[in-house]
mmCIF file of C-alpha atoms in Angstrom:
data_model
loop_
_atom_site.group_PDB
_atom_site.id
_atom_site.type_symbol
_atom_site.label_atom_id
_atom_site.label_comp_id
_atom_site.label_asym_id
_atom_site.label_seq_id
_atom_site.Cartn_x
_atom_site.Cartn_y
_atom_site.Cartn_z
ATOM 1 C CA UNK F 1 0.041 0.023 0.201
ATOM 2 C CA UNK F 2 1.495 3.728 -0.929
ATOM 3 C CA UNK F 3 1.943 6.186 1.498
ATOM 4 C CA UNK F 4 -1.180 8.379 0.131
ATOM 5 C CA UNK F 5 -3.290 5.414 0.714
ATOM 6 C CA UNK F 6 -2.140 4.136 3.841
ATOM 7 C CA UNK F 7 -2.253 8.188 4.957
ATOM 8 C CA UNK F 8 -6.205 8.558 4.401
ATOM 9 C CA UNK F 9 -7.267 5.056 5.396
ATOM 10 C CA UNK F 10 -5.160 5.255 8.710
ATOM 11 C CA UNK F 11 -7.521 8.686 9.022
ATOM 12 C CA UNK F 12 -10.904 7.098 8.699
ATOM 13 C CA UNK F 13 -10.203 4.096 11.013
ATOM 14 C CA UNK F 14 -8.826 6.564 13.277
ATOM 15 C CA UNK F 15 -11.987 9.031 12.824
ATOM 16 C CA UNK F 16 -14.714 6.177 12.785
ATOM 17 C CA UNK F 17 -13.332 4.708 15.743
ATOM 18 C CA UNK F 18 -13.163 7.895 17.916
ATOM 19 C CA UNK F 19 -17.343 8.652 16.637
ATOM 20 C CA UNK F 20 -18.153 4.995 17.722
ATOM 21 C CA UNK F 21 -16.027 4.526 21.533
ATOM 22 C CA UNK F 22 -18.803 6.762 23.161
ATOM 23 C CA UNK F 23 -21.623 4.287 22.401
ATOM 24 C CA UNK F 24 -21.157 1.411 25.065
ATOM 25 C CA UNK F 25 -20.599 4.045 27.666
ATOM 26 C CA UNK F 26 -23.177 7.047 26.817
ATOM 27 C CA UNK F 27 -24.955 6.331 30.358
ATOM 28 C CA UNK F 28 -21.674 6.956 32.043
ATOM 29 C CA UNK F 29 -20.698 9.881 29.626
ATOM 30 C CA UNK F 30 -24.737 10.981 30.895
ATOM 31 C CA UNK F 31 -24.090 10.664 34.624
ATOM 32 C CA UNK F 32 -23.464 7.385 35.023
ATOM 33 C CA UNK F 33 -26.719 5.135 36.345
ATOM 34 C CA UNK F 34 -28.540 8.257 37.067
ATOM 35 C CA UNK F 35 -27.929 9.802 33.606
ATOM 36 C CA UNK F 36 -30.982 11.652 31.808
ATOM 37 C CA UNK F 37 -31.679 9.442 29.122
ATOM 38 C CA UNK F 38 -32.060 13.216 27.320
ATOM 39 C CA UNK F 39 -28.738 14.009 27.765
ATOM 40 C CA UNK F 40 -27.530 10.525 26.677
ATOM 41 C CA UNK F 41 -28.898 10.776 23.209
ATOM 42 C CA UNK F 42 -28.078 14.253 22.777
ATOM 43 C CA UNK F 43 -24.401 13.236 23.240
ATOM 44 C CA UNK F 44 -24.898 10.582 20.624
ATOM 45 C CA UNK F 45 -27.077 12.801 18.420
ATOM 46 C CA UNK F 46 -24.340 15.300 18.216
ATOM 47 C CA UNK F 47 -22.058 13.980 15.910
ATOM 48 C CA UNK F 48 -24.697 13.382 13.479
ATOM 49 C CA UNK F 49 -26.184 16.668 13.688
ATOM 50 C CA UNK F 50 -22.497 18.062 12.943
ATOM 51 C CA UNK F 51 -22.151 15.737 10.603
ATOM 52 C CA UNK F 52 -25.338 16.841 8.685
ATOM 53 C CA UNK F 53 -25.005 20.136 8.618
ATOM 54 C CA UNK F 54 -21.199 20.967 7.885
ATOM 55 C CA UNK F 55 -21.378 18.169 4.869
ATOM 56 C CA UNK F 56 -22.679 20.830 2.174
ATOM 57 C CA UNK F 57 -20.846 23.827 3.136
ATOM 58 C CA UNK F 58 -17.879 22.127 3.833
ATOM 59 C CA UNK F 59 -17.643 20.116 0.632
ATOM 60 C CA UNK F 60 -18.564 23.612 -1.362
ATOM 61 C CA UNK F 61 -15.056 24.530 1.011
ATOM 62 C CA UNK F 62 -12.904 22.081 -0.343
ATOM 63 C CA UNK F 63 -13.824 22.944 -3.695
ATOM 64 C CA UNK F 64 -13.132 26.480 -3.023
ATOM 65 C CA UNK F 65 -9.654 26.411 -0.996
ATOM 66 C CA UNK F 66 -8.359 22.262 -2.236
ATOM 67 C CA UNK F 67 -9.269 19.166 -0.384
ATOM 68 C CA UNK F 68 -6.560 19.000 1.166
ATOM 69 C CA UNK F 69 -6.817 21.390 3.728
ATOM 70 C CA UNK F 70 -10.564 20.544 4.480
ATOM 71 C CA UNK F 71 -9.262 16.857 5.261
ATOM 72 C CA UNK F 72 -6.802 18.476 7.723
ATOM 73 C CA UNK F 73 -8.808 20.865 9.483
ATOM 74 C CA UNK F 74 -11.441 18.009 10.127
ATOM 75 C CA UNK F 75 -8.819 15.716 11.262
ATOM 76 C CA UNK F 76 -7.398 18.333 13.358
ATOM 77 C CA UNK F 77 -11.009 19.112 14.386
ATOM 78 C CA UNK F 78 -11.895 15.462 15.262
ATOM 79 C CA UNK F 79 -8.324 14.764 17.253
ATOM 80 C CA UNK F 80 -9.063 18.638 19.504
ATOM 81 C CA UNK F 81 -13.002 17.080 20.314
ATOM 82 C CA UNK F 82 -11.468 13.569 21.232
ATOM 83 C CA UNK F 83 -8.717 15.071 23.960
ATOM 84 C CA UNK F 84 -11.680 17.146 25.508
ATOM 85 C CA UNK F 85 -13.880 14.172 25.559
ATOM 86 C CA UNK F 86 -11.404 12.166 27.345
ATOM 87 C CA UNK F 87 -11.107 14.639 29.750
ATOM 88 C CA UNK F 88 -13.700 16.371 30.883
ATOM 89 C CA UNK F 89 -17.091 15.460 32.573
ATOM 90 C CA UNK F 90 -19.126 17.786 31.804
ATOM 91 C CA UNK F 91 -22.427 16.380 29.973
ATOM 92 C CA UNK F 92 -22.531 20.011 28.148
ATOM 93 C CA UNK F 93 -19.550 20.113 27.403
ATOM 94 C CA UNK F 94 -19.356 16.467 25.974
ATOM 95 C CA UNK F 95 -22.449 17.856 23.655
ATOM 96 C CA UNK F 96 -20.801 20.538 22.390
ATOM 97 C CA UNK F 97 -17.255 18.482 21.552
ATOM 98 C CA UNK F 98 -19.269 15.732 19.421
ATOM 99 C CA UNK F 99 -21.423 18.289 18.149
ATOM 100 C CA UNK F 100 -17.575 19.385 16.630
ATOM 101 C CA UNK F 101 -16.376 15.937 15.884
ATOM 102 C CA UNK F 102 -19.204 15.782 13.735
ATOM 103 C CA UNK F 103 -17.937 18.851 11.932
ATOM 104 C CA UNK F 104 -15.078 17.105 11.516
ATOM 105 C CA UNK F 105 -16.299 13.957 9.733
ATOM 106 C CA UNK F 106 -18.620 16.068 7.860
ATOM 107 C CA UNK F 107 -15.232 18.165 6.558
ATOM 108 C CA UNK F 108 -13.365 14.858 6.398
ATOM 109 C CA UNK F 109 -15.531 12.864 3.817
ATOM 110 C CA UNK F 110 -16.450 14.838 1.194
ATOM 111 C CA UNK F 111 -13.461 15.720 0.493
ATOM 112 C CA UNK F 112 -12.052 11.850 0.712
ATOM 113 C CA UNK F 113 -14.127 10.777 -1.443
ATOM 114 C CA UNK F 114 -14.072 13.555 -3.656
ATOM 115 C CA UNK F 115 -9.801 12.990 -4.316
ATOM 116 C CA UNK F 116 -10.417 8.753 -3.955
ATOM 117 C CA UNK F 117 -12.591 9.537 -7.157
ATOM 118 C CA UNK F 118 -9.988 10.768 -9.247
ATOM 119 C CA UNK F 119 -7.821 7.356 -8.672
ATOM 120 C CA UNK F 120 -7.099 6.010 -11.692
ATOM 121 C CA UNK F 121 -8.387 2.392 -9.371
ATOM 122 C CA UNK F 122 -11.050 4.563 -7.793
ATOM 123 C CA UNK F 123 -13.723 1.625 -7.486
ATOM 124 C CA UNK F 124 -11.126 -0.410 -5.793
ATOM 125 C CA UNK F 125 -10.184 2.315 -3.769
ATOM 126 C CA UNK F 126 -13.581 3.242 -2.806
ATOM 127 C CA UNK F 127 -13.855 -0.487 -2.097
ATOM 128 C CA UNK F 128 -11.289 -0.264 0.677
ATOM 129 C CA UNK F 129 -11.460 3.105 1.878
ATOM 130 C CA UNK F 130 -15.405 1.222 2.598
ATOM 131 C CA UNK F 131 -13.509 -1.406 4.194
ATOM 132 C CA UNK F 132 -11.695 0.548 6.467
ATOM 133 C CA UNK F 133 -14.499 2.637 7.366
ATOM 134 C CA UNK F 134 -16.400 -0.147 8.969
ATOM 135 C CA UNK F 135 -13.494 -1.500 10.665
ATOM 136 C CA UNK F 136 -13.022 1.701 12.312
ATOM 137 C CA UNK F 137 -16.837 1.380 13.571
ATOM 138 C CA UNK F 138 -16.621 -2.144 14.736
ATOM 139 C CA UNK F 139 -13.263 -1.465 16.521
ATOM 140 C CA UNK F 140 -14.579 1.671 18.623
ATOM 141 C CA UNK F 141 -17.255 -0.439 19.711
ATOM 142 C CA UNK F 142 -15.623 -3.600 20.379
ATOM 143 C CA UNK F 143 -12.173 -2.045 22.102
ATOM 144 C CA UNK F 144 -14.852 0.752 23.933
ATOM 145 C CA UNK F 145 -16.300 -1.839 25.766
ATOM 146 C CA UNK F 146 -13.129 -4.200 26.071
ATOM 147 C CA UNK F 147 -11.089 -1.404 27.338
ATOM 148 C CA UNK F 148 -14.142 -0.093 29.684
ATOM 149 C CA UNK F 149 -12.432 -2.243 32.828
ATOM 150 C CA UNK F 150 -9.008 0.035 32.593
ATOM 151 C CA UNK F 151 -10.857 3.415 32.349
ATOM 152 C CA UNK F 152 -14.181 4.339 31.256
ATOM 153 C CA UNK F 153 -12.858 6.272 28.707
ATOM 154 C CA UNK F 154 -9.251 4.419 27.157
ATOM 155 C CA UNK F 155 -10.580 3.740 24.314
ATOM 156 C CA UNK F 156 -11.457 7.342 23.603
ATOM 157 C CA UNK F 157 -7.767 7.804 24.306
ATOM 158 C CA UNK F 158 -6.900 5.506 22.123
ATOM 159 C CA UNK F 159 -8.595 6.497 19.267
ATOM 160 C CA UNK F 160 -7.847 10.065 19.503
ATOM 161 C CA UNK F 161 -4.417 8.696 19.733
ATOM 162 C CA UNK F 162 -4.258 7.247 16.834
ATOM 163 C CA UNK F 163 -6.406 10.654 14.769
ATOM 164 C CA UNK F 164 -3.440 12.816 15.992
ATOM 165 C CA UNK F 165 -0.985 10.718 13.972
ATOM 166 C CA UNK F 166 -3.236 10.766 11.183
ATOM 167 C CA UNK F 167 -2.812 14.284 11.814
ATOM 168 C CA UNK F 168 0.713 14.547 11.956
ATOM 169 C CA UNK F 169 1.085 12.106 8.475
ATOM 170 C CA UNK F 170 -1.156 15.106 7.121
ATOM 171 C CA UNK F 171 0.010 17.898 8.002
ATOM 172 C CA UNK F 172 3.254 16.417 6.967
ATOM 173 C CA UNK F 173 4.992 16.279 3.018
ATOM 174 C CA UNK F 174 3.313 12.540 2.900
ATOM 175 C CA UNK F 175 0.089 14.651 2.975
ATOM 176 C CA UNK F 176 0.405 16.011 0.069
ATOM 177 C CA UNK F 177 0.523 13.357 -1.853
ATOM 178 C CA UNK F 178 -2.875 12.821 -1.807
ATOM 179 C CA UNK F 179 -3.792 15.961 -3.812
ATOM 180 C CA UNK F 180 -1.178 17.416 -5.242
ATOM 181 C CA UNK F 181 -3.315 19.919 -6.728
ATOM 182 C CA UNK F 182 -4.105 23.375 -4.741
ATOM 183 C CA UNK F 183 -8.039 23.865 -6.014
ATOM 184 C CA UNK F 184 -10.613 20.773 -5.650
ATOM 185 C CA UNK F 185 -12.444 19.806 -9.333
ATOM 186 C CA UNK F 186 -15.175 22.183 -11.312
ATOM 187 C CA UNK F 187 -18.461 20.838 -10.714
ATOM 188 C CA UNK F 188 -19.614 20.431 -14.121
ATOM 189 C CA UNK F 189 -22.734 19.480 -15.556
ATOM 190 C CA UNK F 190 -24.961 20.250 -18.342
ATOM 191 C CA UNK F 191 -23.436 23.166 -19.980
ATOM 192 C CA UNK F 192 -22.510 25.266 -16.932
ATOM 193 C CA UNK F 193 -19.342 25.290 -14.718
ATOM 194 C CA UNK F 194 -18.307 26.701 -11.348
ATOM 195 C CA UNK F 195 -14.999 26.988 -10.724
ATOM 196 C CA UNK F 196 -13.511 26.580 -7.039
ATOM 197 C CA UNK F 197 -11.196 29.437 -7.145
ATOM 198 C CA UNK F 198 -13.946 31.709 -9.122
ATOM 199 C CA UNK F 199 -12.117 35.409 -8.991
ATOM 200 C CA UNK F 200 -15.886 36.842 -9.607
ATOM 201 C CA UNK F 201 -17.085 36.087 -6.361
ATOM 202 C CA UNK F 202 -15.104 35.891 -2.969
ATOM 203 C CA UNK F 203 -18.144 35.360 -0.823
ATOM 204 C CA UNK F 204 -18.390 31.755 0.591
ATOM 205 C CA UNK F 205 -21.690 32.086 1.258
ATOM 206 C CA UNK F 206 -22.747 33.728 -2.159
ATOM 207 C CA UNK F 207 -20.915 31.034 -3.876
ATOM 208 C CA UNK F 208 -22.677 28.160 -1.680
ATOM 209 C CA UNK F 209 -26.067 29.295 -2.554
ATOM 210 C CA UNK F 210 -24.779 29.712 -6.107
ATOM 211 C CA UNK F 211 -24.041 25.780 -5.928
ATOM 212 C CA UNK F 212 -27.218 25.276 -4.376
ATOM 213 C CA UNK F 213 -29.069 26.644 -6.924
ATOM 214 C CA UNK F 214 -27.227 24.781 -9.652
ATOM 215 C CA UNK F 215 -27.481 21.580 -7.844
ATOM 216 C CA UNK F 216 -31.275 21.352 -8.283
ATOM 217 C CA UNK F 217 -30.581 20.825 -11.897
ATOM 218 C CA UNK F 218 -28.289 18.381 -11.233
ATOM 219 C CA UNK F 219 -30.709 16.737 -8.384
ATOM 220 C CA UNK F 220 -33.589 16.750 -11.006
ATOM 221 C CA UNK F 221 -31.894 16.426 -14.914
ATOM 222 C CA UNK F 222 -29.166 13.416 -13.766
ATOM 223 C CA UNK F 223 -29.518 9.978 -11.588
ATOM 224 C CA UNK F 224 -28.432 12.421 -8.381
ATOM 225 C CA UNK F 225 -31.627 12.973 -7.170
ATOM 226 C CA UNK F 226 -32.562 8.767 -7.541
ATOM 227 C CA UNK F 227 -28.925 8.139 -5.550
ATOM 228 C CA UNK F 228 -29.563 10.227 -2.675
ATOM 229 C CA UNK F 229 -32.895 8.977 -2.408
ATOM 230 C CA UNK F 230 -31.768 5.166 -3.024
ATOM 231 C CA UNK F 231 -28.850 6.089 0.603
ATOM 232 C CA UNK F 232 -32.038 7.851 2.286
ATOM 233 C CA UNK F 233 -33.770 4.761 2.215
ATOM 234 C CA UNK F 234 -30.768 2.107 2.814
ATOM 235 C CA UNK F 235 -30.004 3.812 6.072
ATOM 236 C CA UNK F 236 -34.032 4.878 6.655
ATOM 237 C CA UNK F 237 -34.478 0.911 7.223
ATOM 238 C CA UNK F 238 -30.920 -0.412 8.260
ATOM 239 C CA UNK F 239 -30.889 2.526 10.827
ATOM 240 C CA UNK F 240 -34.691 1.794 11.938
ATOM 241 C CA UNK F 241 -34.034 -1.675 12.910
ATOM 242 C CA UNK F 242 -30.535 -0.701 14.488
ATOM 243 C CA UNK F 243 -32.141 1.839 16.584
ATOM 244 C CA UNK F 244 -34.981 -0.668 17.845
ATOM 245 C CA UNK F 245 -33.545 -3.738 18.252
ATOM 246 C CA UNK F 246 -31.786 -4.091 21.269
ATOM 247 C CA UNK F 247 -35.322 -3.391 22.745
ATOM 248 C CA UNK F 248 -36.924 -5.686 20.699
ATOM 249 C CA UNK F 249 -34.372 -8.813 21.040
ATOM 250 C CA UNK F 250 -34.214 -8.190 25.197
ATOM 251 C CA UNK F 251 -36.435 -11.484 25.413
ATOM 252 C CA UNK F 252 -34.074 -13.879 23.603
ATOM 253 C CA UNK F 253 -30.941 -12.139 23.342
ATOM 254 C CA UNK F 254 -28.296 -11.415 25.935
ATOM 255 C CA UNK F 255 -26.209 -7.904 25.521
ATOM 256 C CA UNK F 256 -23.240 -10.091 24.869
ATOM 257 C CA UNK F 257 -25.264 -12.029 21.863
ATOM 258 C CA UNK F 258 -26.468 -8.496 20.686
ATOM 259 C CA UNK F 259 -23.110 -6.785 20.558
ATOM 260 C CA UNK F 260 -21.409 -10.408 18.408
ATOM 261 C CA UNK F 261 -24.818 -9.687 16.126
ATOM 262 C CA UNK F 262 -23.949 -6.118 15.102
ATOM 263 C CA UNK F 263 -19.916 -6.799 14.696
ATOM 264 C CA UNK F 264 -20.440 -9.290 12.395
ATOM 265 C CA UNK F 265 -22.359 -6.725 10.457
ATOM 266 C CA UNK F 266 -19.894 -4.716 10.573
ATOM 267 C CA UNK F 267 -17.679 -7.288 9.276
ATOM 268 C CA UNK F 268 -19.635 -8.079 6.735
ATOM 269 C CA UNK F 269 -19.667 -4.436 5.402
ATOM 270 C CA UNK F 270 -15.899 -4.837 5.213
ATOM 271 C CA UNK F 271 -15.487 -7.695 3.237
ATOM 272 C CA UNK F 272 -18.215 -6.664 0.741
ATOM 273 C CA UNK F 273 -16.760 -3.297 -0.017
ATOM 274 C CA UNK F 274 -13.721 -5.300 -0.538
ATOM 275 C CA UNK F 275 -15.380 -7.395 -2.824
ATOM 276 C CA UNK F 276 -18.115 -4.801 -4.821
ATOM 277 C CA UNK F 277 -14.440 -2.326 -5.013
ATOM 278 C CA UNK F 278 -12.870 -5.168 -7.201
ATOM 279 C CA UNK F 279 -15.606 -6.858 -8.957
ATOM 280 C CA UNK F 280 -16.121 -6.140 -12.648
ATOM 281 C CA UNK F 281 -20.038 -5.725 -12.184
ATOM 282 C CA UNK F 282 -21.134 -2.410 -12.510
ATOM 283 C CA UNK F 283 -22.960 0.444 -10.327
ATOM 284 C CA UNK F 284 -26.007 -0.062 -10.893
ATOM 285 C CA UNK F 285 -25.883 -3.841 -10.569
ATOM 286 C CA UNK F 286 -24.269 -3.890 -7.441
ATOM 287 C CA UNK F 287 -26.540 -1.219 -5.987
ATOM 288 C CA UNK F 288 -29.169 -3.433 -6.415
ATOM 289 C CA UNK F 289 -27.528 -6.876 -5.102
ATOM 290 C CA UNK F 290 -26.573 -4.954 -2.103
ATOM 291 C CA UNK F 291 -30.220 -3.294 -1.341
ATOM 292 C CA UNK F 292 -30.991 -7.414 -2.075
ATOM 293 C CA UNK F 293 -28.996 -8.374 0.847
ATOM 294 C CA UNK F 294 -29.948 -5.883 2.931
ATOM 295 C CA UNK F 295 -33.918 -6.130 2.433
ATOM 296 C CA UNK F 296 -32.962 -9.901 3.392
ATOM 297 C CA UNK F 297 -31.416 -9.426 6.004
ATOM 298 C CA UNK F 298 -34.383 -6.988 7.853
ATOM 299 C CA UNK F 299 -36.584 -9.935 6.802
ATOM 300 C CA UNK F 300 -34.553 -12.312 8.992
ATOM 301 C CA UNK F 301 -33.829 -10.370 11.642
ATOM 302 C CA UNK F 302 -37.284 -11.656 13.442
ATOM 303 C CA UNK F 303 -35.896 -15.477 13.331
ATOM 304 C CA UNK F 304 -32.105 -15.862 12.542
ATOM 305 C CA UNK F 305 -30.543 -12.614 13.950
ATOM 306 C CA UNK F 306 -26.828 -13.456 13.617
ATOM 307 C CA UNK F 307 -27.542 -13.891 9.986
ATOM 308 C CA UNK F 308 -29.857 -11.427 9.552
ATOM 309 C CA UNK F 309 -26.909 -8.871 10.699
ATOM 310 C CA UNK F 310 -24.435 -10.425 8.360
ATOM 311 C CA UNK F 311 -26.651 -9.780 5.440
ATOM 312 C CA UNK F 312 -27.826 -6.146 6.437
ATOM 313 C CA UNK F 313 -24.147 -5.591 6.586
ATOM 314 C CA UNK F 314 -23.056 -7.331 3.701
ATOM 315 C CA UNK F 315 -25.567 -5.123 1.443
ATOM 316 C CA UNK F 316 -25.080 -1.939 2.775
ATOM 317 C CA UNK F 317 -21.266 -2.357 2.744
ATOM 318 C CA UNK F 318 -21.930 -3.044 -0.897
ATOM 319 C CA UNK F 319 -24.622 -0.463 -2.019
ATOM 320 C CA UNK F 320 -22.587 1.877 -0.476
ATOM 321 C CA UNK F 321 -19.509 0.986 -3.339
ATOM 322 C CA UNK F 322 -22.641 1.204 -6.012
ATOM 323 C CA UNK F 323 -23.747 4.170 -5.059
ATOM 324 C CA UNK F 324 -20.248 6.525 -4.031
ATOM 325 C CA UNK F 325 -19.224 4.973 -8.025
ATOM 326 C CA UNK F 326 -21.723 6.089 -9.622
ATOM 327 C CA UNK F 327 -22.222 9.930 -7.993
ATOM 328 C CA UNK F 328 -18.835 10.126 -8.992
ATOM 329 C CA UNK F 329 -19.416 9.506 -12.678
ATOM 330 C CA UNK F 330 -21.990 12.507 -12.426
ATOM 331 C CA UNK F 331 -19.314 14.684 -10.766
ATOM 332 C CA UNK F 332 -16.375 13.953 -8.220
ATOM 333 C CA UNK F 333 -16.690 17.818 -6.832
ATOM 334 C CA UNK F 334 -16.885 18.092 -3.087
ATOM 335 C CA UNK F 335 -19.547 19.835 -3.144
ATOM 336 C CA UNK F 336 -21.301 17.012 -4.737
ATOM 337 C CA UNK F 337 -19.819 14.109 -2.325
ATOM 338 C CA UNK F 338 -20.963 16.522 0.154
ATOM 339 C CA UNK F 339 -24.770 15.776 -0.832
ATOM 340 C CA UNK F 340 -24.135 12.777 -1.562
ATOM 341 C CA UNK F 341 -23.114 12.098 2.013
ATOM 342 C CA UNK F 342 -26.450 14.223 3.379
ATOM 343 C CA UNK F 343 -28.548 11.367 1.985
ATOM 344 C CA UNK F 344 -26.768 8.984 4.393
ATOM 345 C CA UNK F 345 -27.119 10.961 7.090
ATOM 346 C CA UNK F 346 -30.831 12.292 6.712
ATOM 347 C CA UNK F 347 -31.298 8.670 6.681
ATOM 348 C CA UNK F 348 -29.549 7.486 9.969
ATOM 349 C CA UNK F 349 -31.497 10.416 11.390
ATOM 350 C CA UNK F 350 -34.895 10.179 9.675
ATOM 351 C CA UNK F 351 -35.244 6.774 9.657
ATOM 352 C CA UNK F 352 -35.881 6.073 13.915
ATOM 353 C CA UNK F 353 -37.884 9.175 14.198
ATOM 354 C CA UNK F 354 -40.042 8.298 11.700
ATOM 355 C CA UNK F 355 -40.782 4.771 12.751
ATOM 356 C CA UNK F 356 -40.896 5.029 16.175
ATOM 357 C CA UNK F 357 -43.990 7.087 14.938
ATOM 358 C CA UNK F 358 -45.881 4.073 13.557
ATOM 359 C CA UNK F 359 -44.409 1.715 16.322
ATOM 360 C CA UNK F 360 -47.270 1.696 18.198
ATOM 361 C CA UNK F 361 -49.574 0.606 16.328
ATOM 362 C CA UNK F 362 -47.889 -1.575 13.902
ATOM 363 C CA UNK F 363 -45.471 -2.946 16.693
ATOM 364 C CA UNK F 364 -41.839 -3.926 15.966
ATOM 365 C CA UNK F 365 -41.940 -7.122 13.426
ATOM 366 C CA UNK F 366 -44.638 -5.407 11.202
ATOM 367 C CA UNK F 367 -42.709 -2.248 11.464
ATOM 368 C CA UNK F 368 -39.344 -3.833 9.970
ATOM 369 C CA UNK F 369 -41.236 -6.213 7.349
ATOM 370 C CA UNK F 370 -42.543 -2.934 6.050
ATOM 371 C CA UNK F 371 -39.389 -0.791 6.360
ATOM 372 C CA UNK F 372 -37.614 -3.872 3.761
ATOM 373 C CA UNK F 373 -40.882 -4.005 1.216
ATOM 374 C CA UNK F 374 -40.108 -0.105 1.542
ATOM 375 C CA UNK F 375 -36.112 -1.075 0.682
ATOM 376 C CA UNK F 376 -37.378 -3.157 -2.069
ATOM 377 C CA UNK F 377 -38.690 -0.535 -4.465
ATOM 378 C CA UNK F 378 -35.414 0.472 -5.644
ATOM 379 C CA UNK F 379 -35.977 -1.992 -7.933
ATOM 380 C CA UNK F 380 -38.520 0.297 -9.534
ATOM 381 C CA UNK F 381 -36.176 3.055 -9.327
ATOM 382 C CA UNK F 382 -34.488 3.103 -13.278
ATOM 383 C CA UNK F 383 -30.971 4.006 -12.761
ATOM 384 C CA UNK F 384 -29.100 4.449 -15.853
#
């Protein structure tokens, strides 16, 4: 593996590991056994809110000033947030810096995807990148529980240290290998161009407004809107299951068994990302294969949880590689990559919330079934 890949891959592993390291210890972060459930939820959700709000504007900024600068900012902010979370026990401070950690995530991913989309082996690299992304998520949850006996925040401190090392690589000459050009790519579509380093308008706010106006054409005149909708549906359906499965399975799964099932989903996503990245299959068929696997997993979750989570992870990992590959064929700009990622976070945020409105009248099993059927509706969407 060359240095530029090692630098980017180690960064995504550390970033994702740190983001998930809080999950097993949320009650303690919220104040121990007497911690407020609302506080715990805010600490958890702060990350996703920060990422959702930051993805598009920082994607535009990546096009304006260069991908490498924005990636450096994202990892520096992530490291700072991890440091504060490690040493602070004040819930409000934890919530604020979880939000800032999410902003760091929102800075990192559009620029990272934009860089990878320009590599000659972009599909294979996307598979490898997604493999390390899921490996970080799995490692964060696993080691947070394993190391809790040595100190409740041991895993957070460990991943903060790794993020700091990645920052040093990014700030060195090694980091410059990632993006040798100063500025991001042009956002080109349907005969118009928006230059990231335009001299005509130096206002970032005005440029963001211009991007948003022009992006409506991309959303409705290309496949991008369909791709974005599929990502919302995929992550909404799987997020709905993940957010409710602990309560649903309480009568037949122990906590270690539940933890094992969740870990299997990440491992499956890692493997399927590598396979999808190297497969000689077009992005449309990769997405559809992933959707079938994920929907089958949701159907089976009421009877065979271990197999179900394996299929969900495998399907999600493959589908994401196909979706990002499809987006990169439209545009590899940081703005478009950021806009795509908002679909992921919109699904993760809205799926569980909207699903909870129907949980009372439908019950868990019917709700899971409906979400799987909704996911299969993707087959009625024509992707060219």
